mmCIF file of C-alpha atoms in Angstrom:
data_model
loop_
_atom_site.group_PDB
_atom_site.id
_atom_site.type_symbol
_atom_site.label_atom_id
_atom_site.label_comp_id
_atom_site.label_asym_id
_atom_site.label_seq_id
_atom_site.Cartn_x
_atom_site.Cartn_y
_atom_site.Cartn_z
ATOM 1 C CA UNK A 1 102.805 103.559 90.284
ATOM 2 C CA UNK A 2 103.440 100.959 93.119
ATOM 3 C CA UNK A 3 101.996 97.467 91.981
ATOM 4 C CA UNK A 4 102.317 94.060 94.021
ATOM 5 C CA UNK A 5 101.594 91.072 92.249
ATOM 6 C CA UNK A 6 101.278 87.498 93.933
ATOM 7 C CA UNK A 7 101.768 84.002 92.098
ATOM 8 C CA UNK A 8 102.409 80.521 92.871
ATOM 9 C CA UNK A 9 98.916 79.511 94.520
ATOM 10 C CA UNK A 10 97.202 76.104 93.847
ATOM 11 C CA UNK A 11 95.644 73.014 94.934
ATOM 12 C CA UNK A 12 97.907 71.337 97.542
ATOM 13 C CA UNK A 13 97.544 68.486 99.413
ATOM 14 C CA UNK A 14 97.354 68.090 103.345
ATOM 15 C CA UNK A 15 101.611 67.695 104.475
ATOM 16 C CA UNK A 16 103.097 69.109 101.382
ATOM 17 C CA UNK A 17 104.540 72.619 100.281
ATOM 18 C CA UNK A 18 103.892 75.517 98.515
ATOM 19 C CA UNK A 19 105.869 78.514 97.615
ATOM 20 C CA UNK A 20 104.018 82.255 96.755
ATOM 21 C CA UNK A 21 105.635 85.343 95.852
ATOM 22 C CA UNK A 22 105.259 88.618 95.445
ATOM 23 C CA UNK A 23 106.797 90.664 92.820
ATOM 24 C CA UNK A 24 106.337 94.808 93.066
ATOM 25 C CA UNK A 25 107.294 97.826 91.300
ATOM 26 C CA UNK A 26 107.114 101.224 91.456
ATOM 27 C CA UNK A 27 108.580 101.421 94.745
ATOM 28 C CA UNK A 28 112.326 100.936 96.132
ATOM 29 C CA UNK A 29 111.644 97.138 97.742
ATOM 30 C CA UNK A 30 114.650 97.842 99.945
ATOM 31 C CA UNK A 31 113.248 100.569 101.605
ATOM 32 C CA UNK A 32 110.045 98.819 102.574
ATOM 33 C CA UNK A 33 109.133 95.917 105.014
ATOM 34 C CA UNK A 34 106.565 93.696 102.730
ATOM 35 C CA UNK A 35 103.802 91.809 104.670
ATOM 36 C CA UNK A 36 101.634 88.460 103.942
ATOM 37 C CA UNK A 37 98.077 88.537 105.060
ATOM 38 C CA UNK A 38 95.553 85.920 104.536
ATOM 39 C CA UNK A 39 91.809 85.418 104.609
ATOM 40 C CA UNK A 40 90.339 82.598 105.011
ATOM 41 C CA UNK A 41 87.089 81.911 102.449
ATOM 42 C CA UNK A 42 84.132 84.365 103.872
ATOM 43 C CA UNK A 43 86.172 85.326 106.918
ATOM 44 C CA UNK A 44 88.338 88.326 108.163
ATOM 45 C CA UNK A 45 91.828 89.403 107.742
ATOM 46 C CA UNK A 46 94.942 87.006 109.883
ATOM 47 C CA UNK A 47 98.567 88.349 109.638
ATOM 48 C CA UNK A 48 101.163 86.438 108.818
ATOM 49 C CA UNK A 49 104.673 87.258 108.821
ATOM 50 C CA UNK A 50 106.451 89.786 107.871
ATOM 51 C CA UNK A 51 110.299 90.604 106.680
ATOM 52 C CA UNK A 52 111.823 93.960 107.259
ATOM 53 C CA UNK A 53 113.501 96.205 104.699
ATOM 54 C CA UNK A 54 117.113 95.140 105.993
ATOM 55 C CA UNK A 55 116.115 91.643 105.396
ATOM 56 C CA UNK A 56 116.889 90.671 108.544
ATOM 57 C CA UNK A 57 114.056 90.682 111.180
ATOM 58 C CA UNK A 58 111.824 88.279 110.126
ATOM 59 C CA UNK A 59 108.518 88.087 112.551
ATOM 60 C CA UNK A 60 105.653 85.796 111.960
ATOM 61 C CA UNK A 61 102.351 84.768 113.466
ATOM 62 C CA UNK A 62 102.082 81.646 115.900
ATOM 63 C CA UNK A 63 99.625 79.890 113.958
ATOM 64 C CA UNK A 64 102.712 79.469 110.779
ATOM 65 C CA UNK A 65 105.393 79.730 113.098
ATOM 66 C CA UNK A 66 108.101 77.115 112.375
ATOM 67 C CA UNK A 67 106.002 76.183 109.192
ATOM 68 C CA UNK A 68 106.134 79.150 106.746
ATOM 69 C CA UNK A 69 109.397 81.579 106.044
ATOM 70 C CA UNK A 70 109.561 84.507 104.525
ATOM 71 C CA UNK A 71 112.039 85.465 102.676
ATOM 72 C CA UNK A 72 112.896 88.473 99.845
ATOM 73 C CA UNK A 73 114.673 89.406 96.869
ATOM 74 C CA UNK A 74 115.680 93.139 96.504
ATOM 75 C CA UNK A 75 117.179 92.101 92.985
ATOM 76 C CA UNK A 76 114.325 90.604 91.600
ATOM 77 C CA UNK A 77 112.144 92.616 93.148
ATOM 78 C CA UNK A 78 110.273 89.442 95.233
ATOM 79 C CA UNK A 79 109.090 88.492 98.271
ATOM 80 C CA UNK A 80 108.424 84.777 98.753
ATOM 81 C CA UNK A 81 106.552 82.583 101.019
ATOM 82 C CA UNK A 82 107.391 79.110 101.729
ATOM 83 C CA UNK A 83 104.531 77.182 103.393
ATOM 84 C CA UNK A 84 105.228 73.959 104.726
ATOM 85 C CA UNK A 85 103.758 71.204 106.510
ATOM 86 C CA UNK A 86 100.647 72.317 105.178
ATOM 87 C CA UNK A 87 96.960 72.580 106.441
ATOM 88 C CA UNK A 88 93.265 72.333 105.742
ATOM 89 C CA UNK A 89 93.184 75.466 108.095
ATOM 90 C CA UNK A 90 96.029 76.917 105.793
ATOM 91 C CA UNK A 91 93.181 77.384 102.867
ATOM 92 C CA UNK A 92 93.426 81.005 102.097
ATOM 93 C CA UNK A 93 93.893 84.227 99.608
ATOM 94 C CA UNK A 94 97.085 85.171 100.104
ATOM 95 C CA UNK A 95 97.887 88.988 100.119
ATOM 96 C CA UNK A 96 100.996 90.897 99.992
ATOM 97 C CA UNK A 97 100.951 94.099 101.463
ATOM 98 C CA UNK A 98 103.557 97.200 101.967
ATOM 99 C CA UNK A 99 104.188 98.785 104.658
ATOM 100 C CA UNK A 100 103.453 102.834 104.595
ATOM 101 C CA UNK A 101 106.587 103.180 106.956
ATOM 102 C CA UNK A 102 109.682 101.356 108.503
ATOM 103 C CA UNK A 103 108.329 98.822 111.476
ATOM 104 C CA UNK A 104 104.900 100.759 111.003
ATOM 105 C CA UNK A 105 102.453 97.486 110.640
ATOM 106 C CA UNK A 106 100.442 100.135 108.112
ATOM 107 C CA UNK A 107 99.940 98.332 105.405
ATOM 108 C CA UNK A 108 99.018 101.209 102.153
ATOM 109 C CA UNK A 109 99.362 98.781 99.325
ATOM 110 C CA UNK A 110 97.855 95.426 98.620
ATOM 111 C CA UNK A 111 98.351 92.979 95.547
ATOM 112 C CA UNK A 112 95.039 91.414 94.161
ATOM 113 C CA UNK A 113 96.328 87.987 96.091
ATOM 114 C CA UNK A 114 96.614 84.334 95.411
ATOM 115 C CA UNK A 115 94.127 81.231 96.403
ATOM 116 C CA UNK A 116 95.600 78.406 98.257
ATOM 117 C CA UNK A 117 93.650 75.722 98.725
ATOM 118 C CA UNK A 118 95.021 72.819 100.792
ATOM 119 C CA UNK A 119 92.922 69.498 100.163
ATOM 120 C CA UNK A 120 92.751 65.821 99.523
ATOM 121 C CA UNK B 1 97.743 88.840 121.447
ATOM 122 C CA UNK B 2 95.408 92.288 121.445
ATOM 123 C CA UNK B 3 92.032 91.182 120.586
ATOM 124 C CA UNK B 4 89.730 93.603 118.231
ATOM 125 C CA UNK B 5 86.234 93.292 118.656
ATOM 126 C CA UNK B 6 83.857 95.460 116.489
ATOM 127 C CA UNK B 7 80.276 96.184 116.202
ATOM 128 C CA UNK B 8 77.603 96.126 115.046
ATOM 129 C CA UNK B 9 78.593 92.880 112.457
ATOM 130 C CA UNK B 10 75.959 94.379 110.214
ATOM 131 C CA UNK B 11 75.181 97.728 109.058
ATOM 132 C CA UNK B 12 72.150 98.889 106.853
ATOM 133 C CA UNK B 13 72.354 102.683 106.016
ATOM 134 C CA UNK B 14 70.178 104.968 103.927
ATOM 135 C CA UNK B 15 71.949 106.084 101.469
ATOM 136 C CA UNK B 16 72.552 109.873 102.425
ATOM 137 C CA UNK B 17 72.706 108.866 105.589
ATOM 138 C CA UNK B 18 75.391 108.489 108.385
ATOM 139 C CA UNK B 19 77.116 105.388 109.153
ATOM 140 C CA UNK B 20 79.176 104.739 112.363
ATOM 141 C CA UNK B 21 81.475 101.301 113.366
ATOM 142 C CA UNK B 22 82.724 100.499 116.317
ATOM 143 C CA UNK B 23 86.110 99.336 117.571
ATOM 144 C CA UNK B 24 87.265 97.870 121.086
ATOM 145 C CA UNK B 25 91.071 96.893 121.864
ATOM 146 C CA UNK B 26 91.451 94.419 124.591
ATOM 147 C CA UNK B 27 93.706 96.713 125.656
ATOM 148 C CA UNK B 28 94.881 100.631 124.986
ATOM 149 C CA UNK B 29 96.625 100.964 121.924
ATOM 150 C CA UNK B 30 97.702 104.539 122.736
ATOM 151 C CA UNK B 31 101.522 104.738 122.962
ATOM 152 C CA UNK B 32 101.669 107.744 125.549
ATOM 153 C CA UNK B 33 105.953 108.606 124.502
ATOM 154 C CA UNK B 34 103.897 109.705 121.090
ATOM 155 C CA UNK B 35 100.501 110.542 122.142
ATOM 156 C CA UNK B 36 99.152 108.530 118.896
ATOM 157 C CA UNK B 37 96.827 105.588 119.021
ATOM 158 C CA UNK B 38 98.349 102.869 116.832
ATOM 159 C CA UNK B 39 95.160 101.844 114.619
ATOM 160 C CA UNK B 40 94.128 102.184 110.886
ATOM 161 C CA UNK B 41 90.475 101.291 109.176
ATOM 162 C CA UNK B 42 90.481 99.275 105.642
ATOM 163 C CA UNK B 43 87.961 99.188 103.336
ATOM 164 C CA UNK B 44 87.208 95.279 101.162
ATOM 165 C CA UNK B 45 85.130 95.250 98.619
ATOM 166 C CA UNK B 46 83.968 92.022 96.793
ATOM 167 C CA UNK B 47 86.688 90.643 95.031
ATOM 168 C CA UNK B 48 89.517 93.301 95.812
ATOM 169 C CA UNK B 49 92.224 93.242 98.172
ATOM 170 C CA UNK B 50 91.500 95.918 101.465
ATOM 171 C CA UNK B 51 92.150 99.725 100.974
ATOM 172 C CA UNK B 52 93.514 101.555 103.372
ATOM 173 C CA UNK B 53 91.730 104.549 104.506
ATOM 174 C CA UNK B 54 92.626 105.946 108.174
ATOM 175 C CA UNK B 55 95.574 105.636 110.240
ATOM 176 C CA UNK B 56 96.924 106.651 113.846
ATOM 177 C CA UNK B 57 93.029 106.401 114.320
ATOM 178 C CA UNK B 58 92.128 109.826 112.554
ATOM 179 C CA UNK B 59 94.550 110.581 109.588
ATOM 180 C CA UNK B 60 93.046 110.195 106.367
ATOM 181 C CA UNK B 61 95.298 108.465 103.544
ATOM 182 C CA UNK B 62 95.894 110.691 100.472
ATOM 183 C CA UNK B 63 92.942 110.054 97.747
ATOM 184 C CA UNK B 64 90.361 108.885 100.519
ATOM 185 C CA UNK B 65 87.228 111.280 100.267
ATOM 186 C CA UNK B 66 86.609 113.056 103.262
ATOM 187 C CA UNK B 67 82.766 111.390 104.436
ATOM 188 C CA UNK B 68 84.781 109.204 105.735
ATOM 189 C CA UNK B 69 86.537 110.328 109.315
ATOM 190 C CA UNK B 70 87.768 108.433 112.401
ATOM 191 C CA UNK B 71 87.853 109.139 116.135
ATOM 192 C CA UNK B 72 88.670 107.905 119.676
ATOM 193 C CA UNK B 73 91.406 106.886 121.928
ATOM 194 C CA UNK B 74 92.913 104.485 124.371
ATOM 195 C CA UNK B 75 90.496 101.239 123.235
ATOM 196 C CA UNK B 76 87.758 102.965 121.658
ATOM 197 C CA UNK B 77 87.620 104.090 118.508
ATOM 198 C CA UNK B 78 84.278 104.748 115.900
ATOM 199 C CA UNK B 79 84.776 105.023 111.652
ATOM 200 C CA UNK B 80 82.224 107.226 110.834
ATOM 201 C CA UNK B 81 80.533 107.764 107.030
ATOM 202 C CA UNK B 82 79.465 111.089 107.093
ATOM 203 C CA UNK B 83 76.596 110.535 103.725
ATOM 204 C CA UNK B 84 76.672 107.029 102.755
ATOM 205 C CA UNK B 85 77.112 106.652 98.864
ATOM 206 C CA UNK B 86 76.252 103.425 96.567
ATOM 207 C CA UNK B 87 80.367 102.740 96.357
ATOM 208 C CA UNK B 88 80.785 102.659 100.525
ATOM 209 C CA UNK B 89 79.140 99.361 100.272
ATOM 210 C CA UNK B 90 82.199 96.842 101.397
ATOM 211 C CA UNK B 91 83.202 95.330 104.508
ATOM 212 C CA UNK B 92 84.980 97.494 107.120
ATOM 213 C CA UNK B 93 88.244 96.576 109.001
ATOM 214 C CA UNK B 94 89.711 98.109 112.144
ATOM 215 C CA UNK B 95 93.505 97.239 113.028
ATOM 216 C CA UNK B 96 95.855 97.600 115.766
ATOM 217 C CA UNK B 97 99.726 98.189 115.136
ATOM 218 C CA UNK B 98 100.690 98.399 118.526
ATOM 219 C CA UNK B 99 102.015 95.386 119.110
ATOM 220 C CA UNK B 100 103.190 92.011 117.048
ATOM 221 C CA UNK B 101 101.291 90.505 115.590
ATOM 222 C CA UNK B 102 98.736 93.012 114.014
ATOM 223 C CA UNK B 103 95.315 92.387 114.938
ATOM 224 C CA UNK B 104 92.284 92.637 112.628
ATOM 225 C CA UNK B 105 88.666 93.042 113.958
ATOM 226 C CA UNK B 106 85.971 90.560 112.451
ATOM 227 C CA UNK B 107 84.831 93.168 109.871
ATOM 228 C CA UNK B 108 81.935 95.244 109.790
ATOM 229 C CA UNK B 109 79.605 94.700 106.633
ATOM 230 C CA UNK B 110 77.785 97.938 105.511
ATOM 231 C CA UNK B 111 75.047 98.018 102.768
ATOM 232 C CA UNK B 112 72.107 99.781 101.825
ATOM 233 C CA UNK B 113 68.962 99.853 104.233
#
C-alpha cells in the first residue's frame, strides 16, 4: 500500500529555515518523480518543485526559486525540502505528492501534509 | 504560466441531482503529437490531502465511482456528477500538466442545496 508521510513543519520565524520531508513506502521511490504542493490557509493548490526519479532534474516554481531545494533519498526512502530565506507568504500545508508516471505532473498519491507557519 | 480559471466558485446541488464545473486554460492544453488534453480533476475534502479522480481530461482513476465523468478539449473542459451523494461534498480542483509549472484552478466548492 503506497503511503507518504511528511514531517519537520513548525513555527518559523520571518529569514530563517526549515527543512520537511517526506518519507513513503509501498512504492519503488526510484522509479517515481515525488512532488511538493502547498496551500496556503483557506486557499487553492500552488506547485512547488519537483525532483525526478533519476534525481537529477530538479524544477521548481518561481515564487521558491533560488530559496527552496529539493532534494531525495532513494535509501531512506525521503524526499526533503529545504526552505530558506523564509516568508510570511511561505505559510502553508505542505503536501507531498507522487507522480502516476515518469515527467507526467499527475500526481495519484498525497501524504496527509505538514503546517508551516512562518511568523514573528 | 497557463492560467486555470473555473466556475461557478460555488455550487449547491440537490442531492440526486447533477452537478457540472467548469474549466478554462488560458491556453489549449491539447498536445496534438498525442491527441490527449493534459488535465486531471482532484477532489479535497476538509482536512484531507486532494484525491485524484480524472486524468487526460476523461480517464477515470481506478477506485473512483463512475457519477463522476469528465469531458472537453483544447481549453474547455466540464467535471460532471452524474447524482450528487452526501460524500461528493468537497472542493473541486482542475489541473493542467501541459506545461511547467502545473497549474491549479481556484477550486470549485460543492455542497448540498
Amino acid at each position: 500500500q503506497v503511503h507518504l508521510v511528511e514531517s519537520g513543519g513548525g513555527v518559523v520565524q520571518p529569514g530563517r529555515s526549515l527543512r520537511v520531508s517526506c518519507e513513503v513506502s509501498g512504492f519503488n521511490l526510484s522509479s517515481y518523480g515525488l512532488h511538493w504542493v502547498r496551500q496556503a490557509p483557506g486557499k487553492g493548490l500552488e506547485w512547488v518543485a519537483v525532483i525526478w526519479f533519476d534525481g537529477i532534474k530538479r524544477y521548481y516554481a518561481d515564487s521558491v526559486k533560488g530559496r527552496f531545494t529539493i532534494s531525495r533519498d532513494n535509501s531512506k526512502k525521503t524526499v526533503d525540502l529545504q526552505m530558506d530565506s523564509l516568508r510570511a507568504e511561505d505559510t502553508a500545508v505542505y503536501f507531498c505528492a507522487r507522480e502516476w508516471d515518469r515527467g507526467s505532473y499527475i500526481f495519484d498519491y498525497w501524504g496527509q501534509g505538514t503546517v508551516v507557519t512562518v511568523s514573528s | 504560466d497557463i492560467v486555470m480559471t473555473q466556475s461557478p466558485d460555488s455550487l449547491p446541488v440537490s442531492l440526486g441531482e447533477r452537478a457540472a464545473i467548469n474549466c478554462k486554460s488560458s491556453q489549449t492544453i491539447l498536445y496534438n503529437s498525442n491527441n490527449k488534453n493534459y488535465l486531471a480533476w482532484y477532489q479535497q475534502k476538509p482536512g484531507q490531502p486532494p484525491k485524484l479522480l480524472i486524468y487526460w481530461a476523461s480517464t477515470r482513476e481506478s477506485g473512483v465511482p463512475d457519477r463522476f465523468s469528465g469531458s472537453g478539449s483544447g481549453s474547455d473542459f466540464t467535471l460532471s456528477i452524474s447524482s450528487l451523494q452526501a460524500e461528493d461534498v468537497a472542493v473541486y480542483y482542475c489541473q493542467q500538466y501541459y506545461s511547467i509549472p502545473p497549474t491549479f484552478g481556484q477550486g470549485t466548492k460543492v455542497e448540498i442545496k
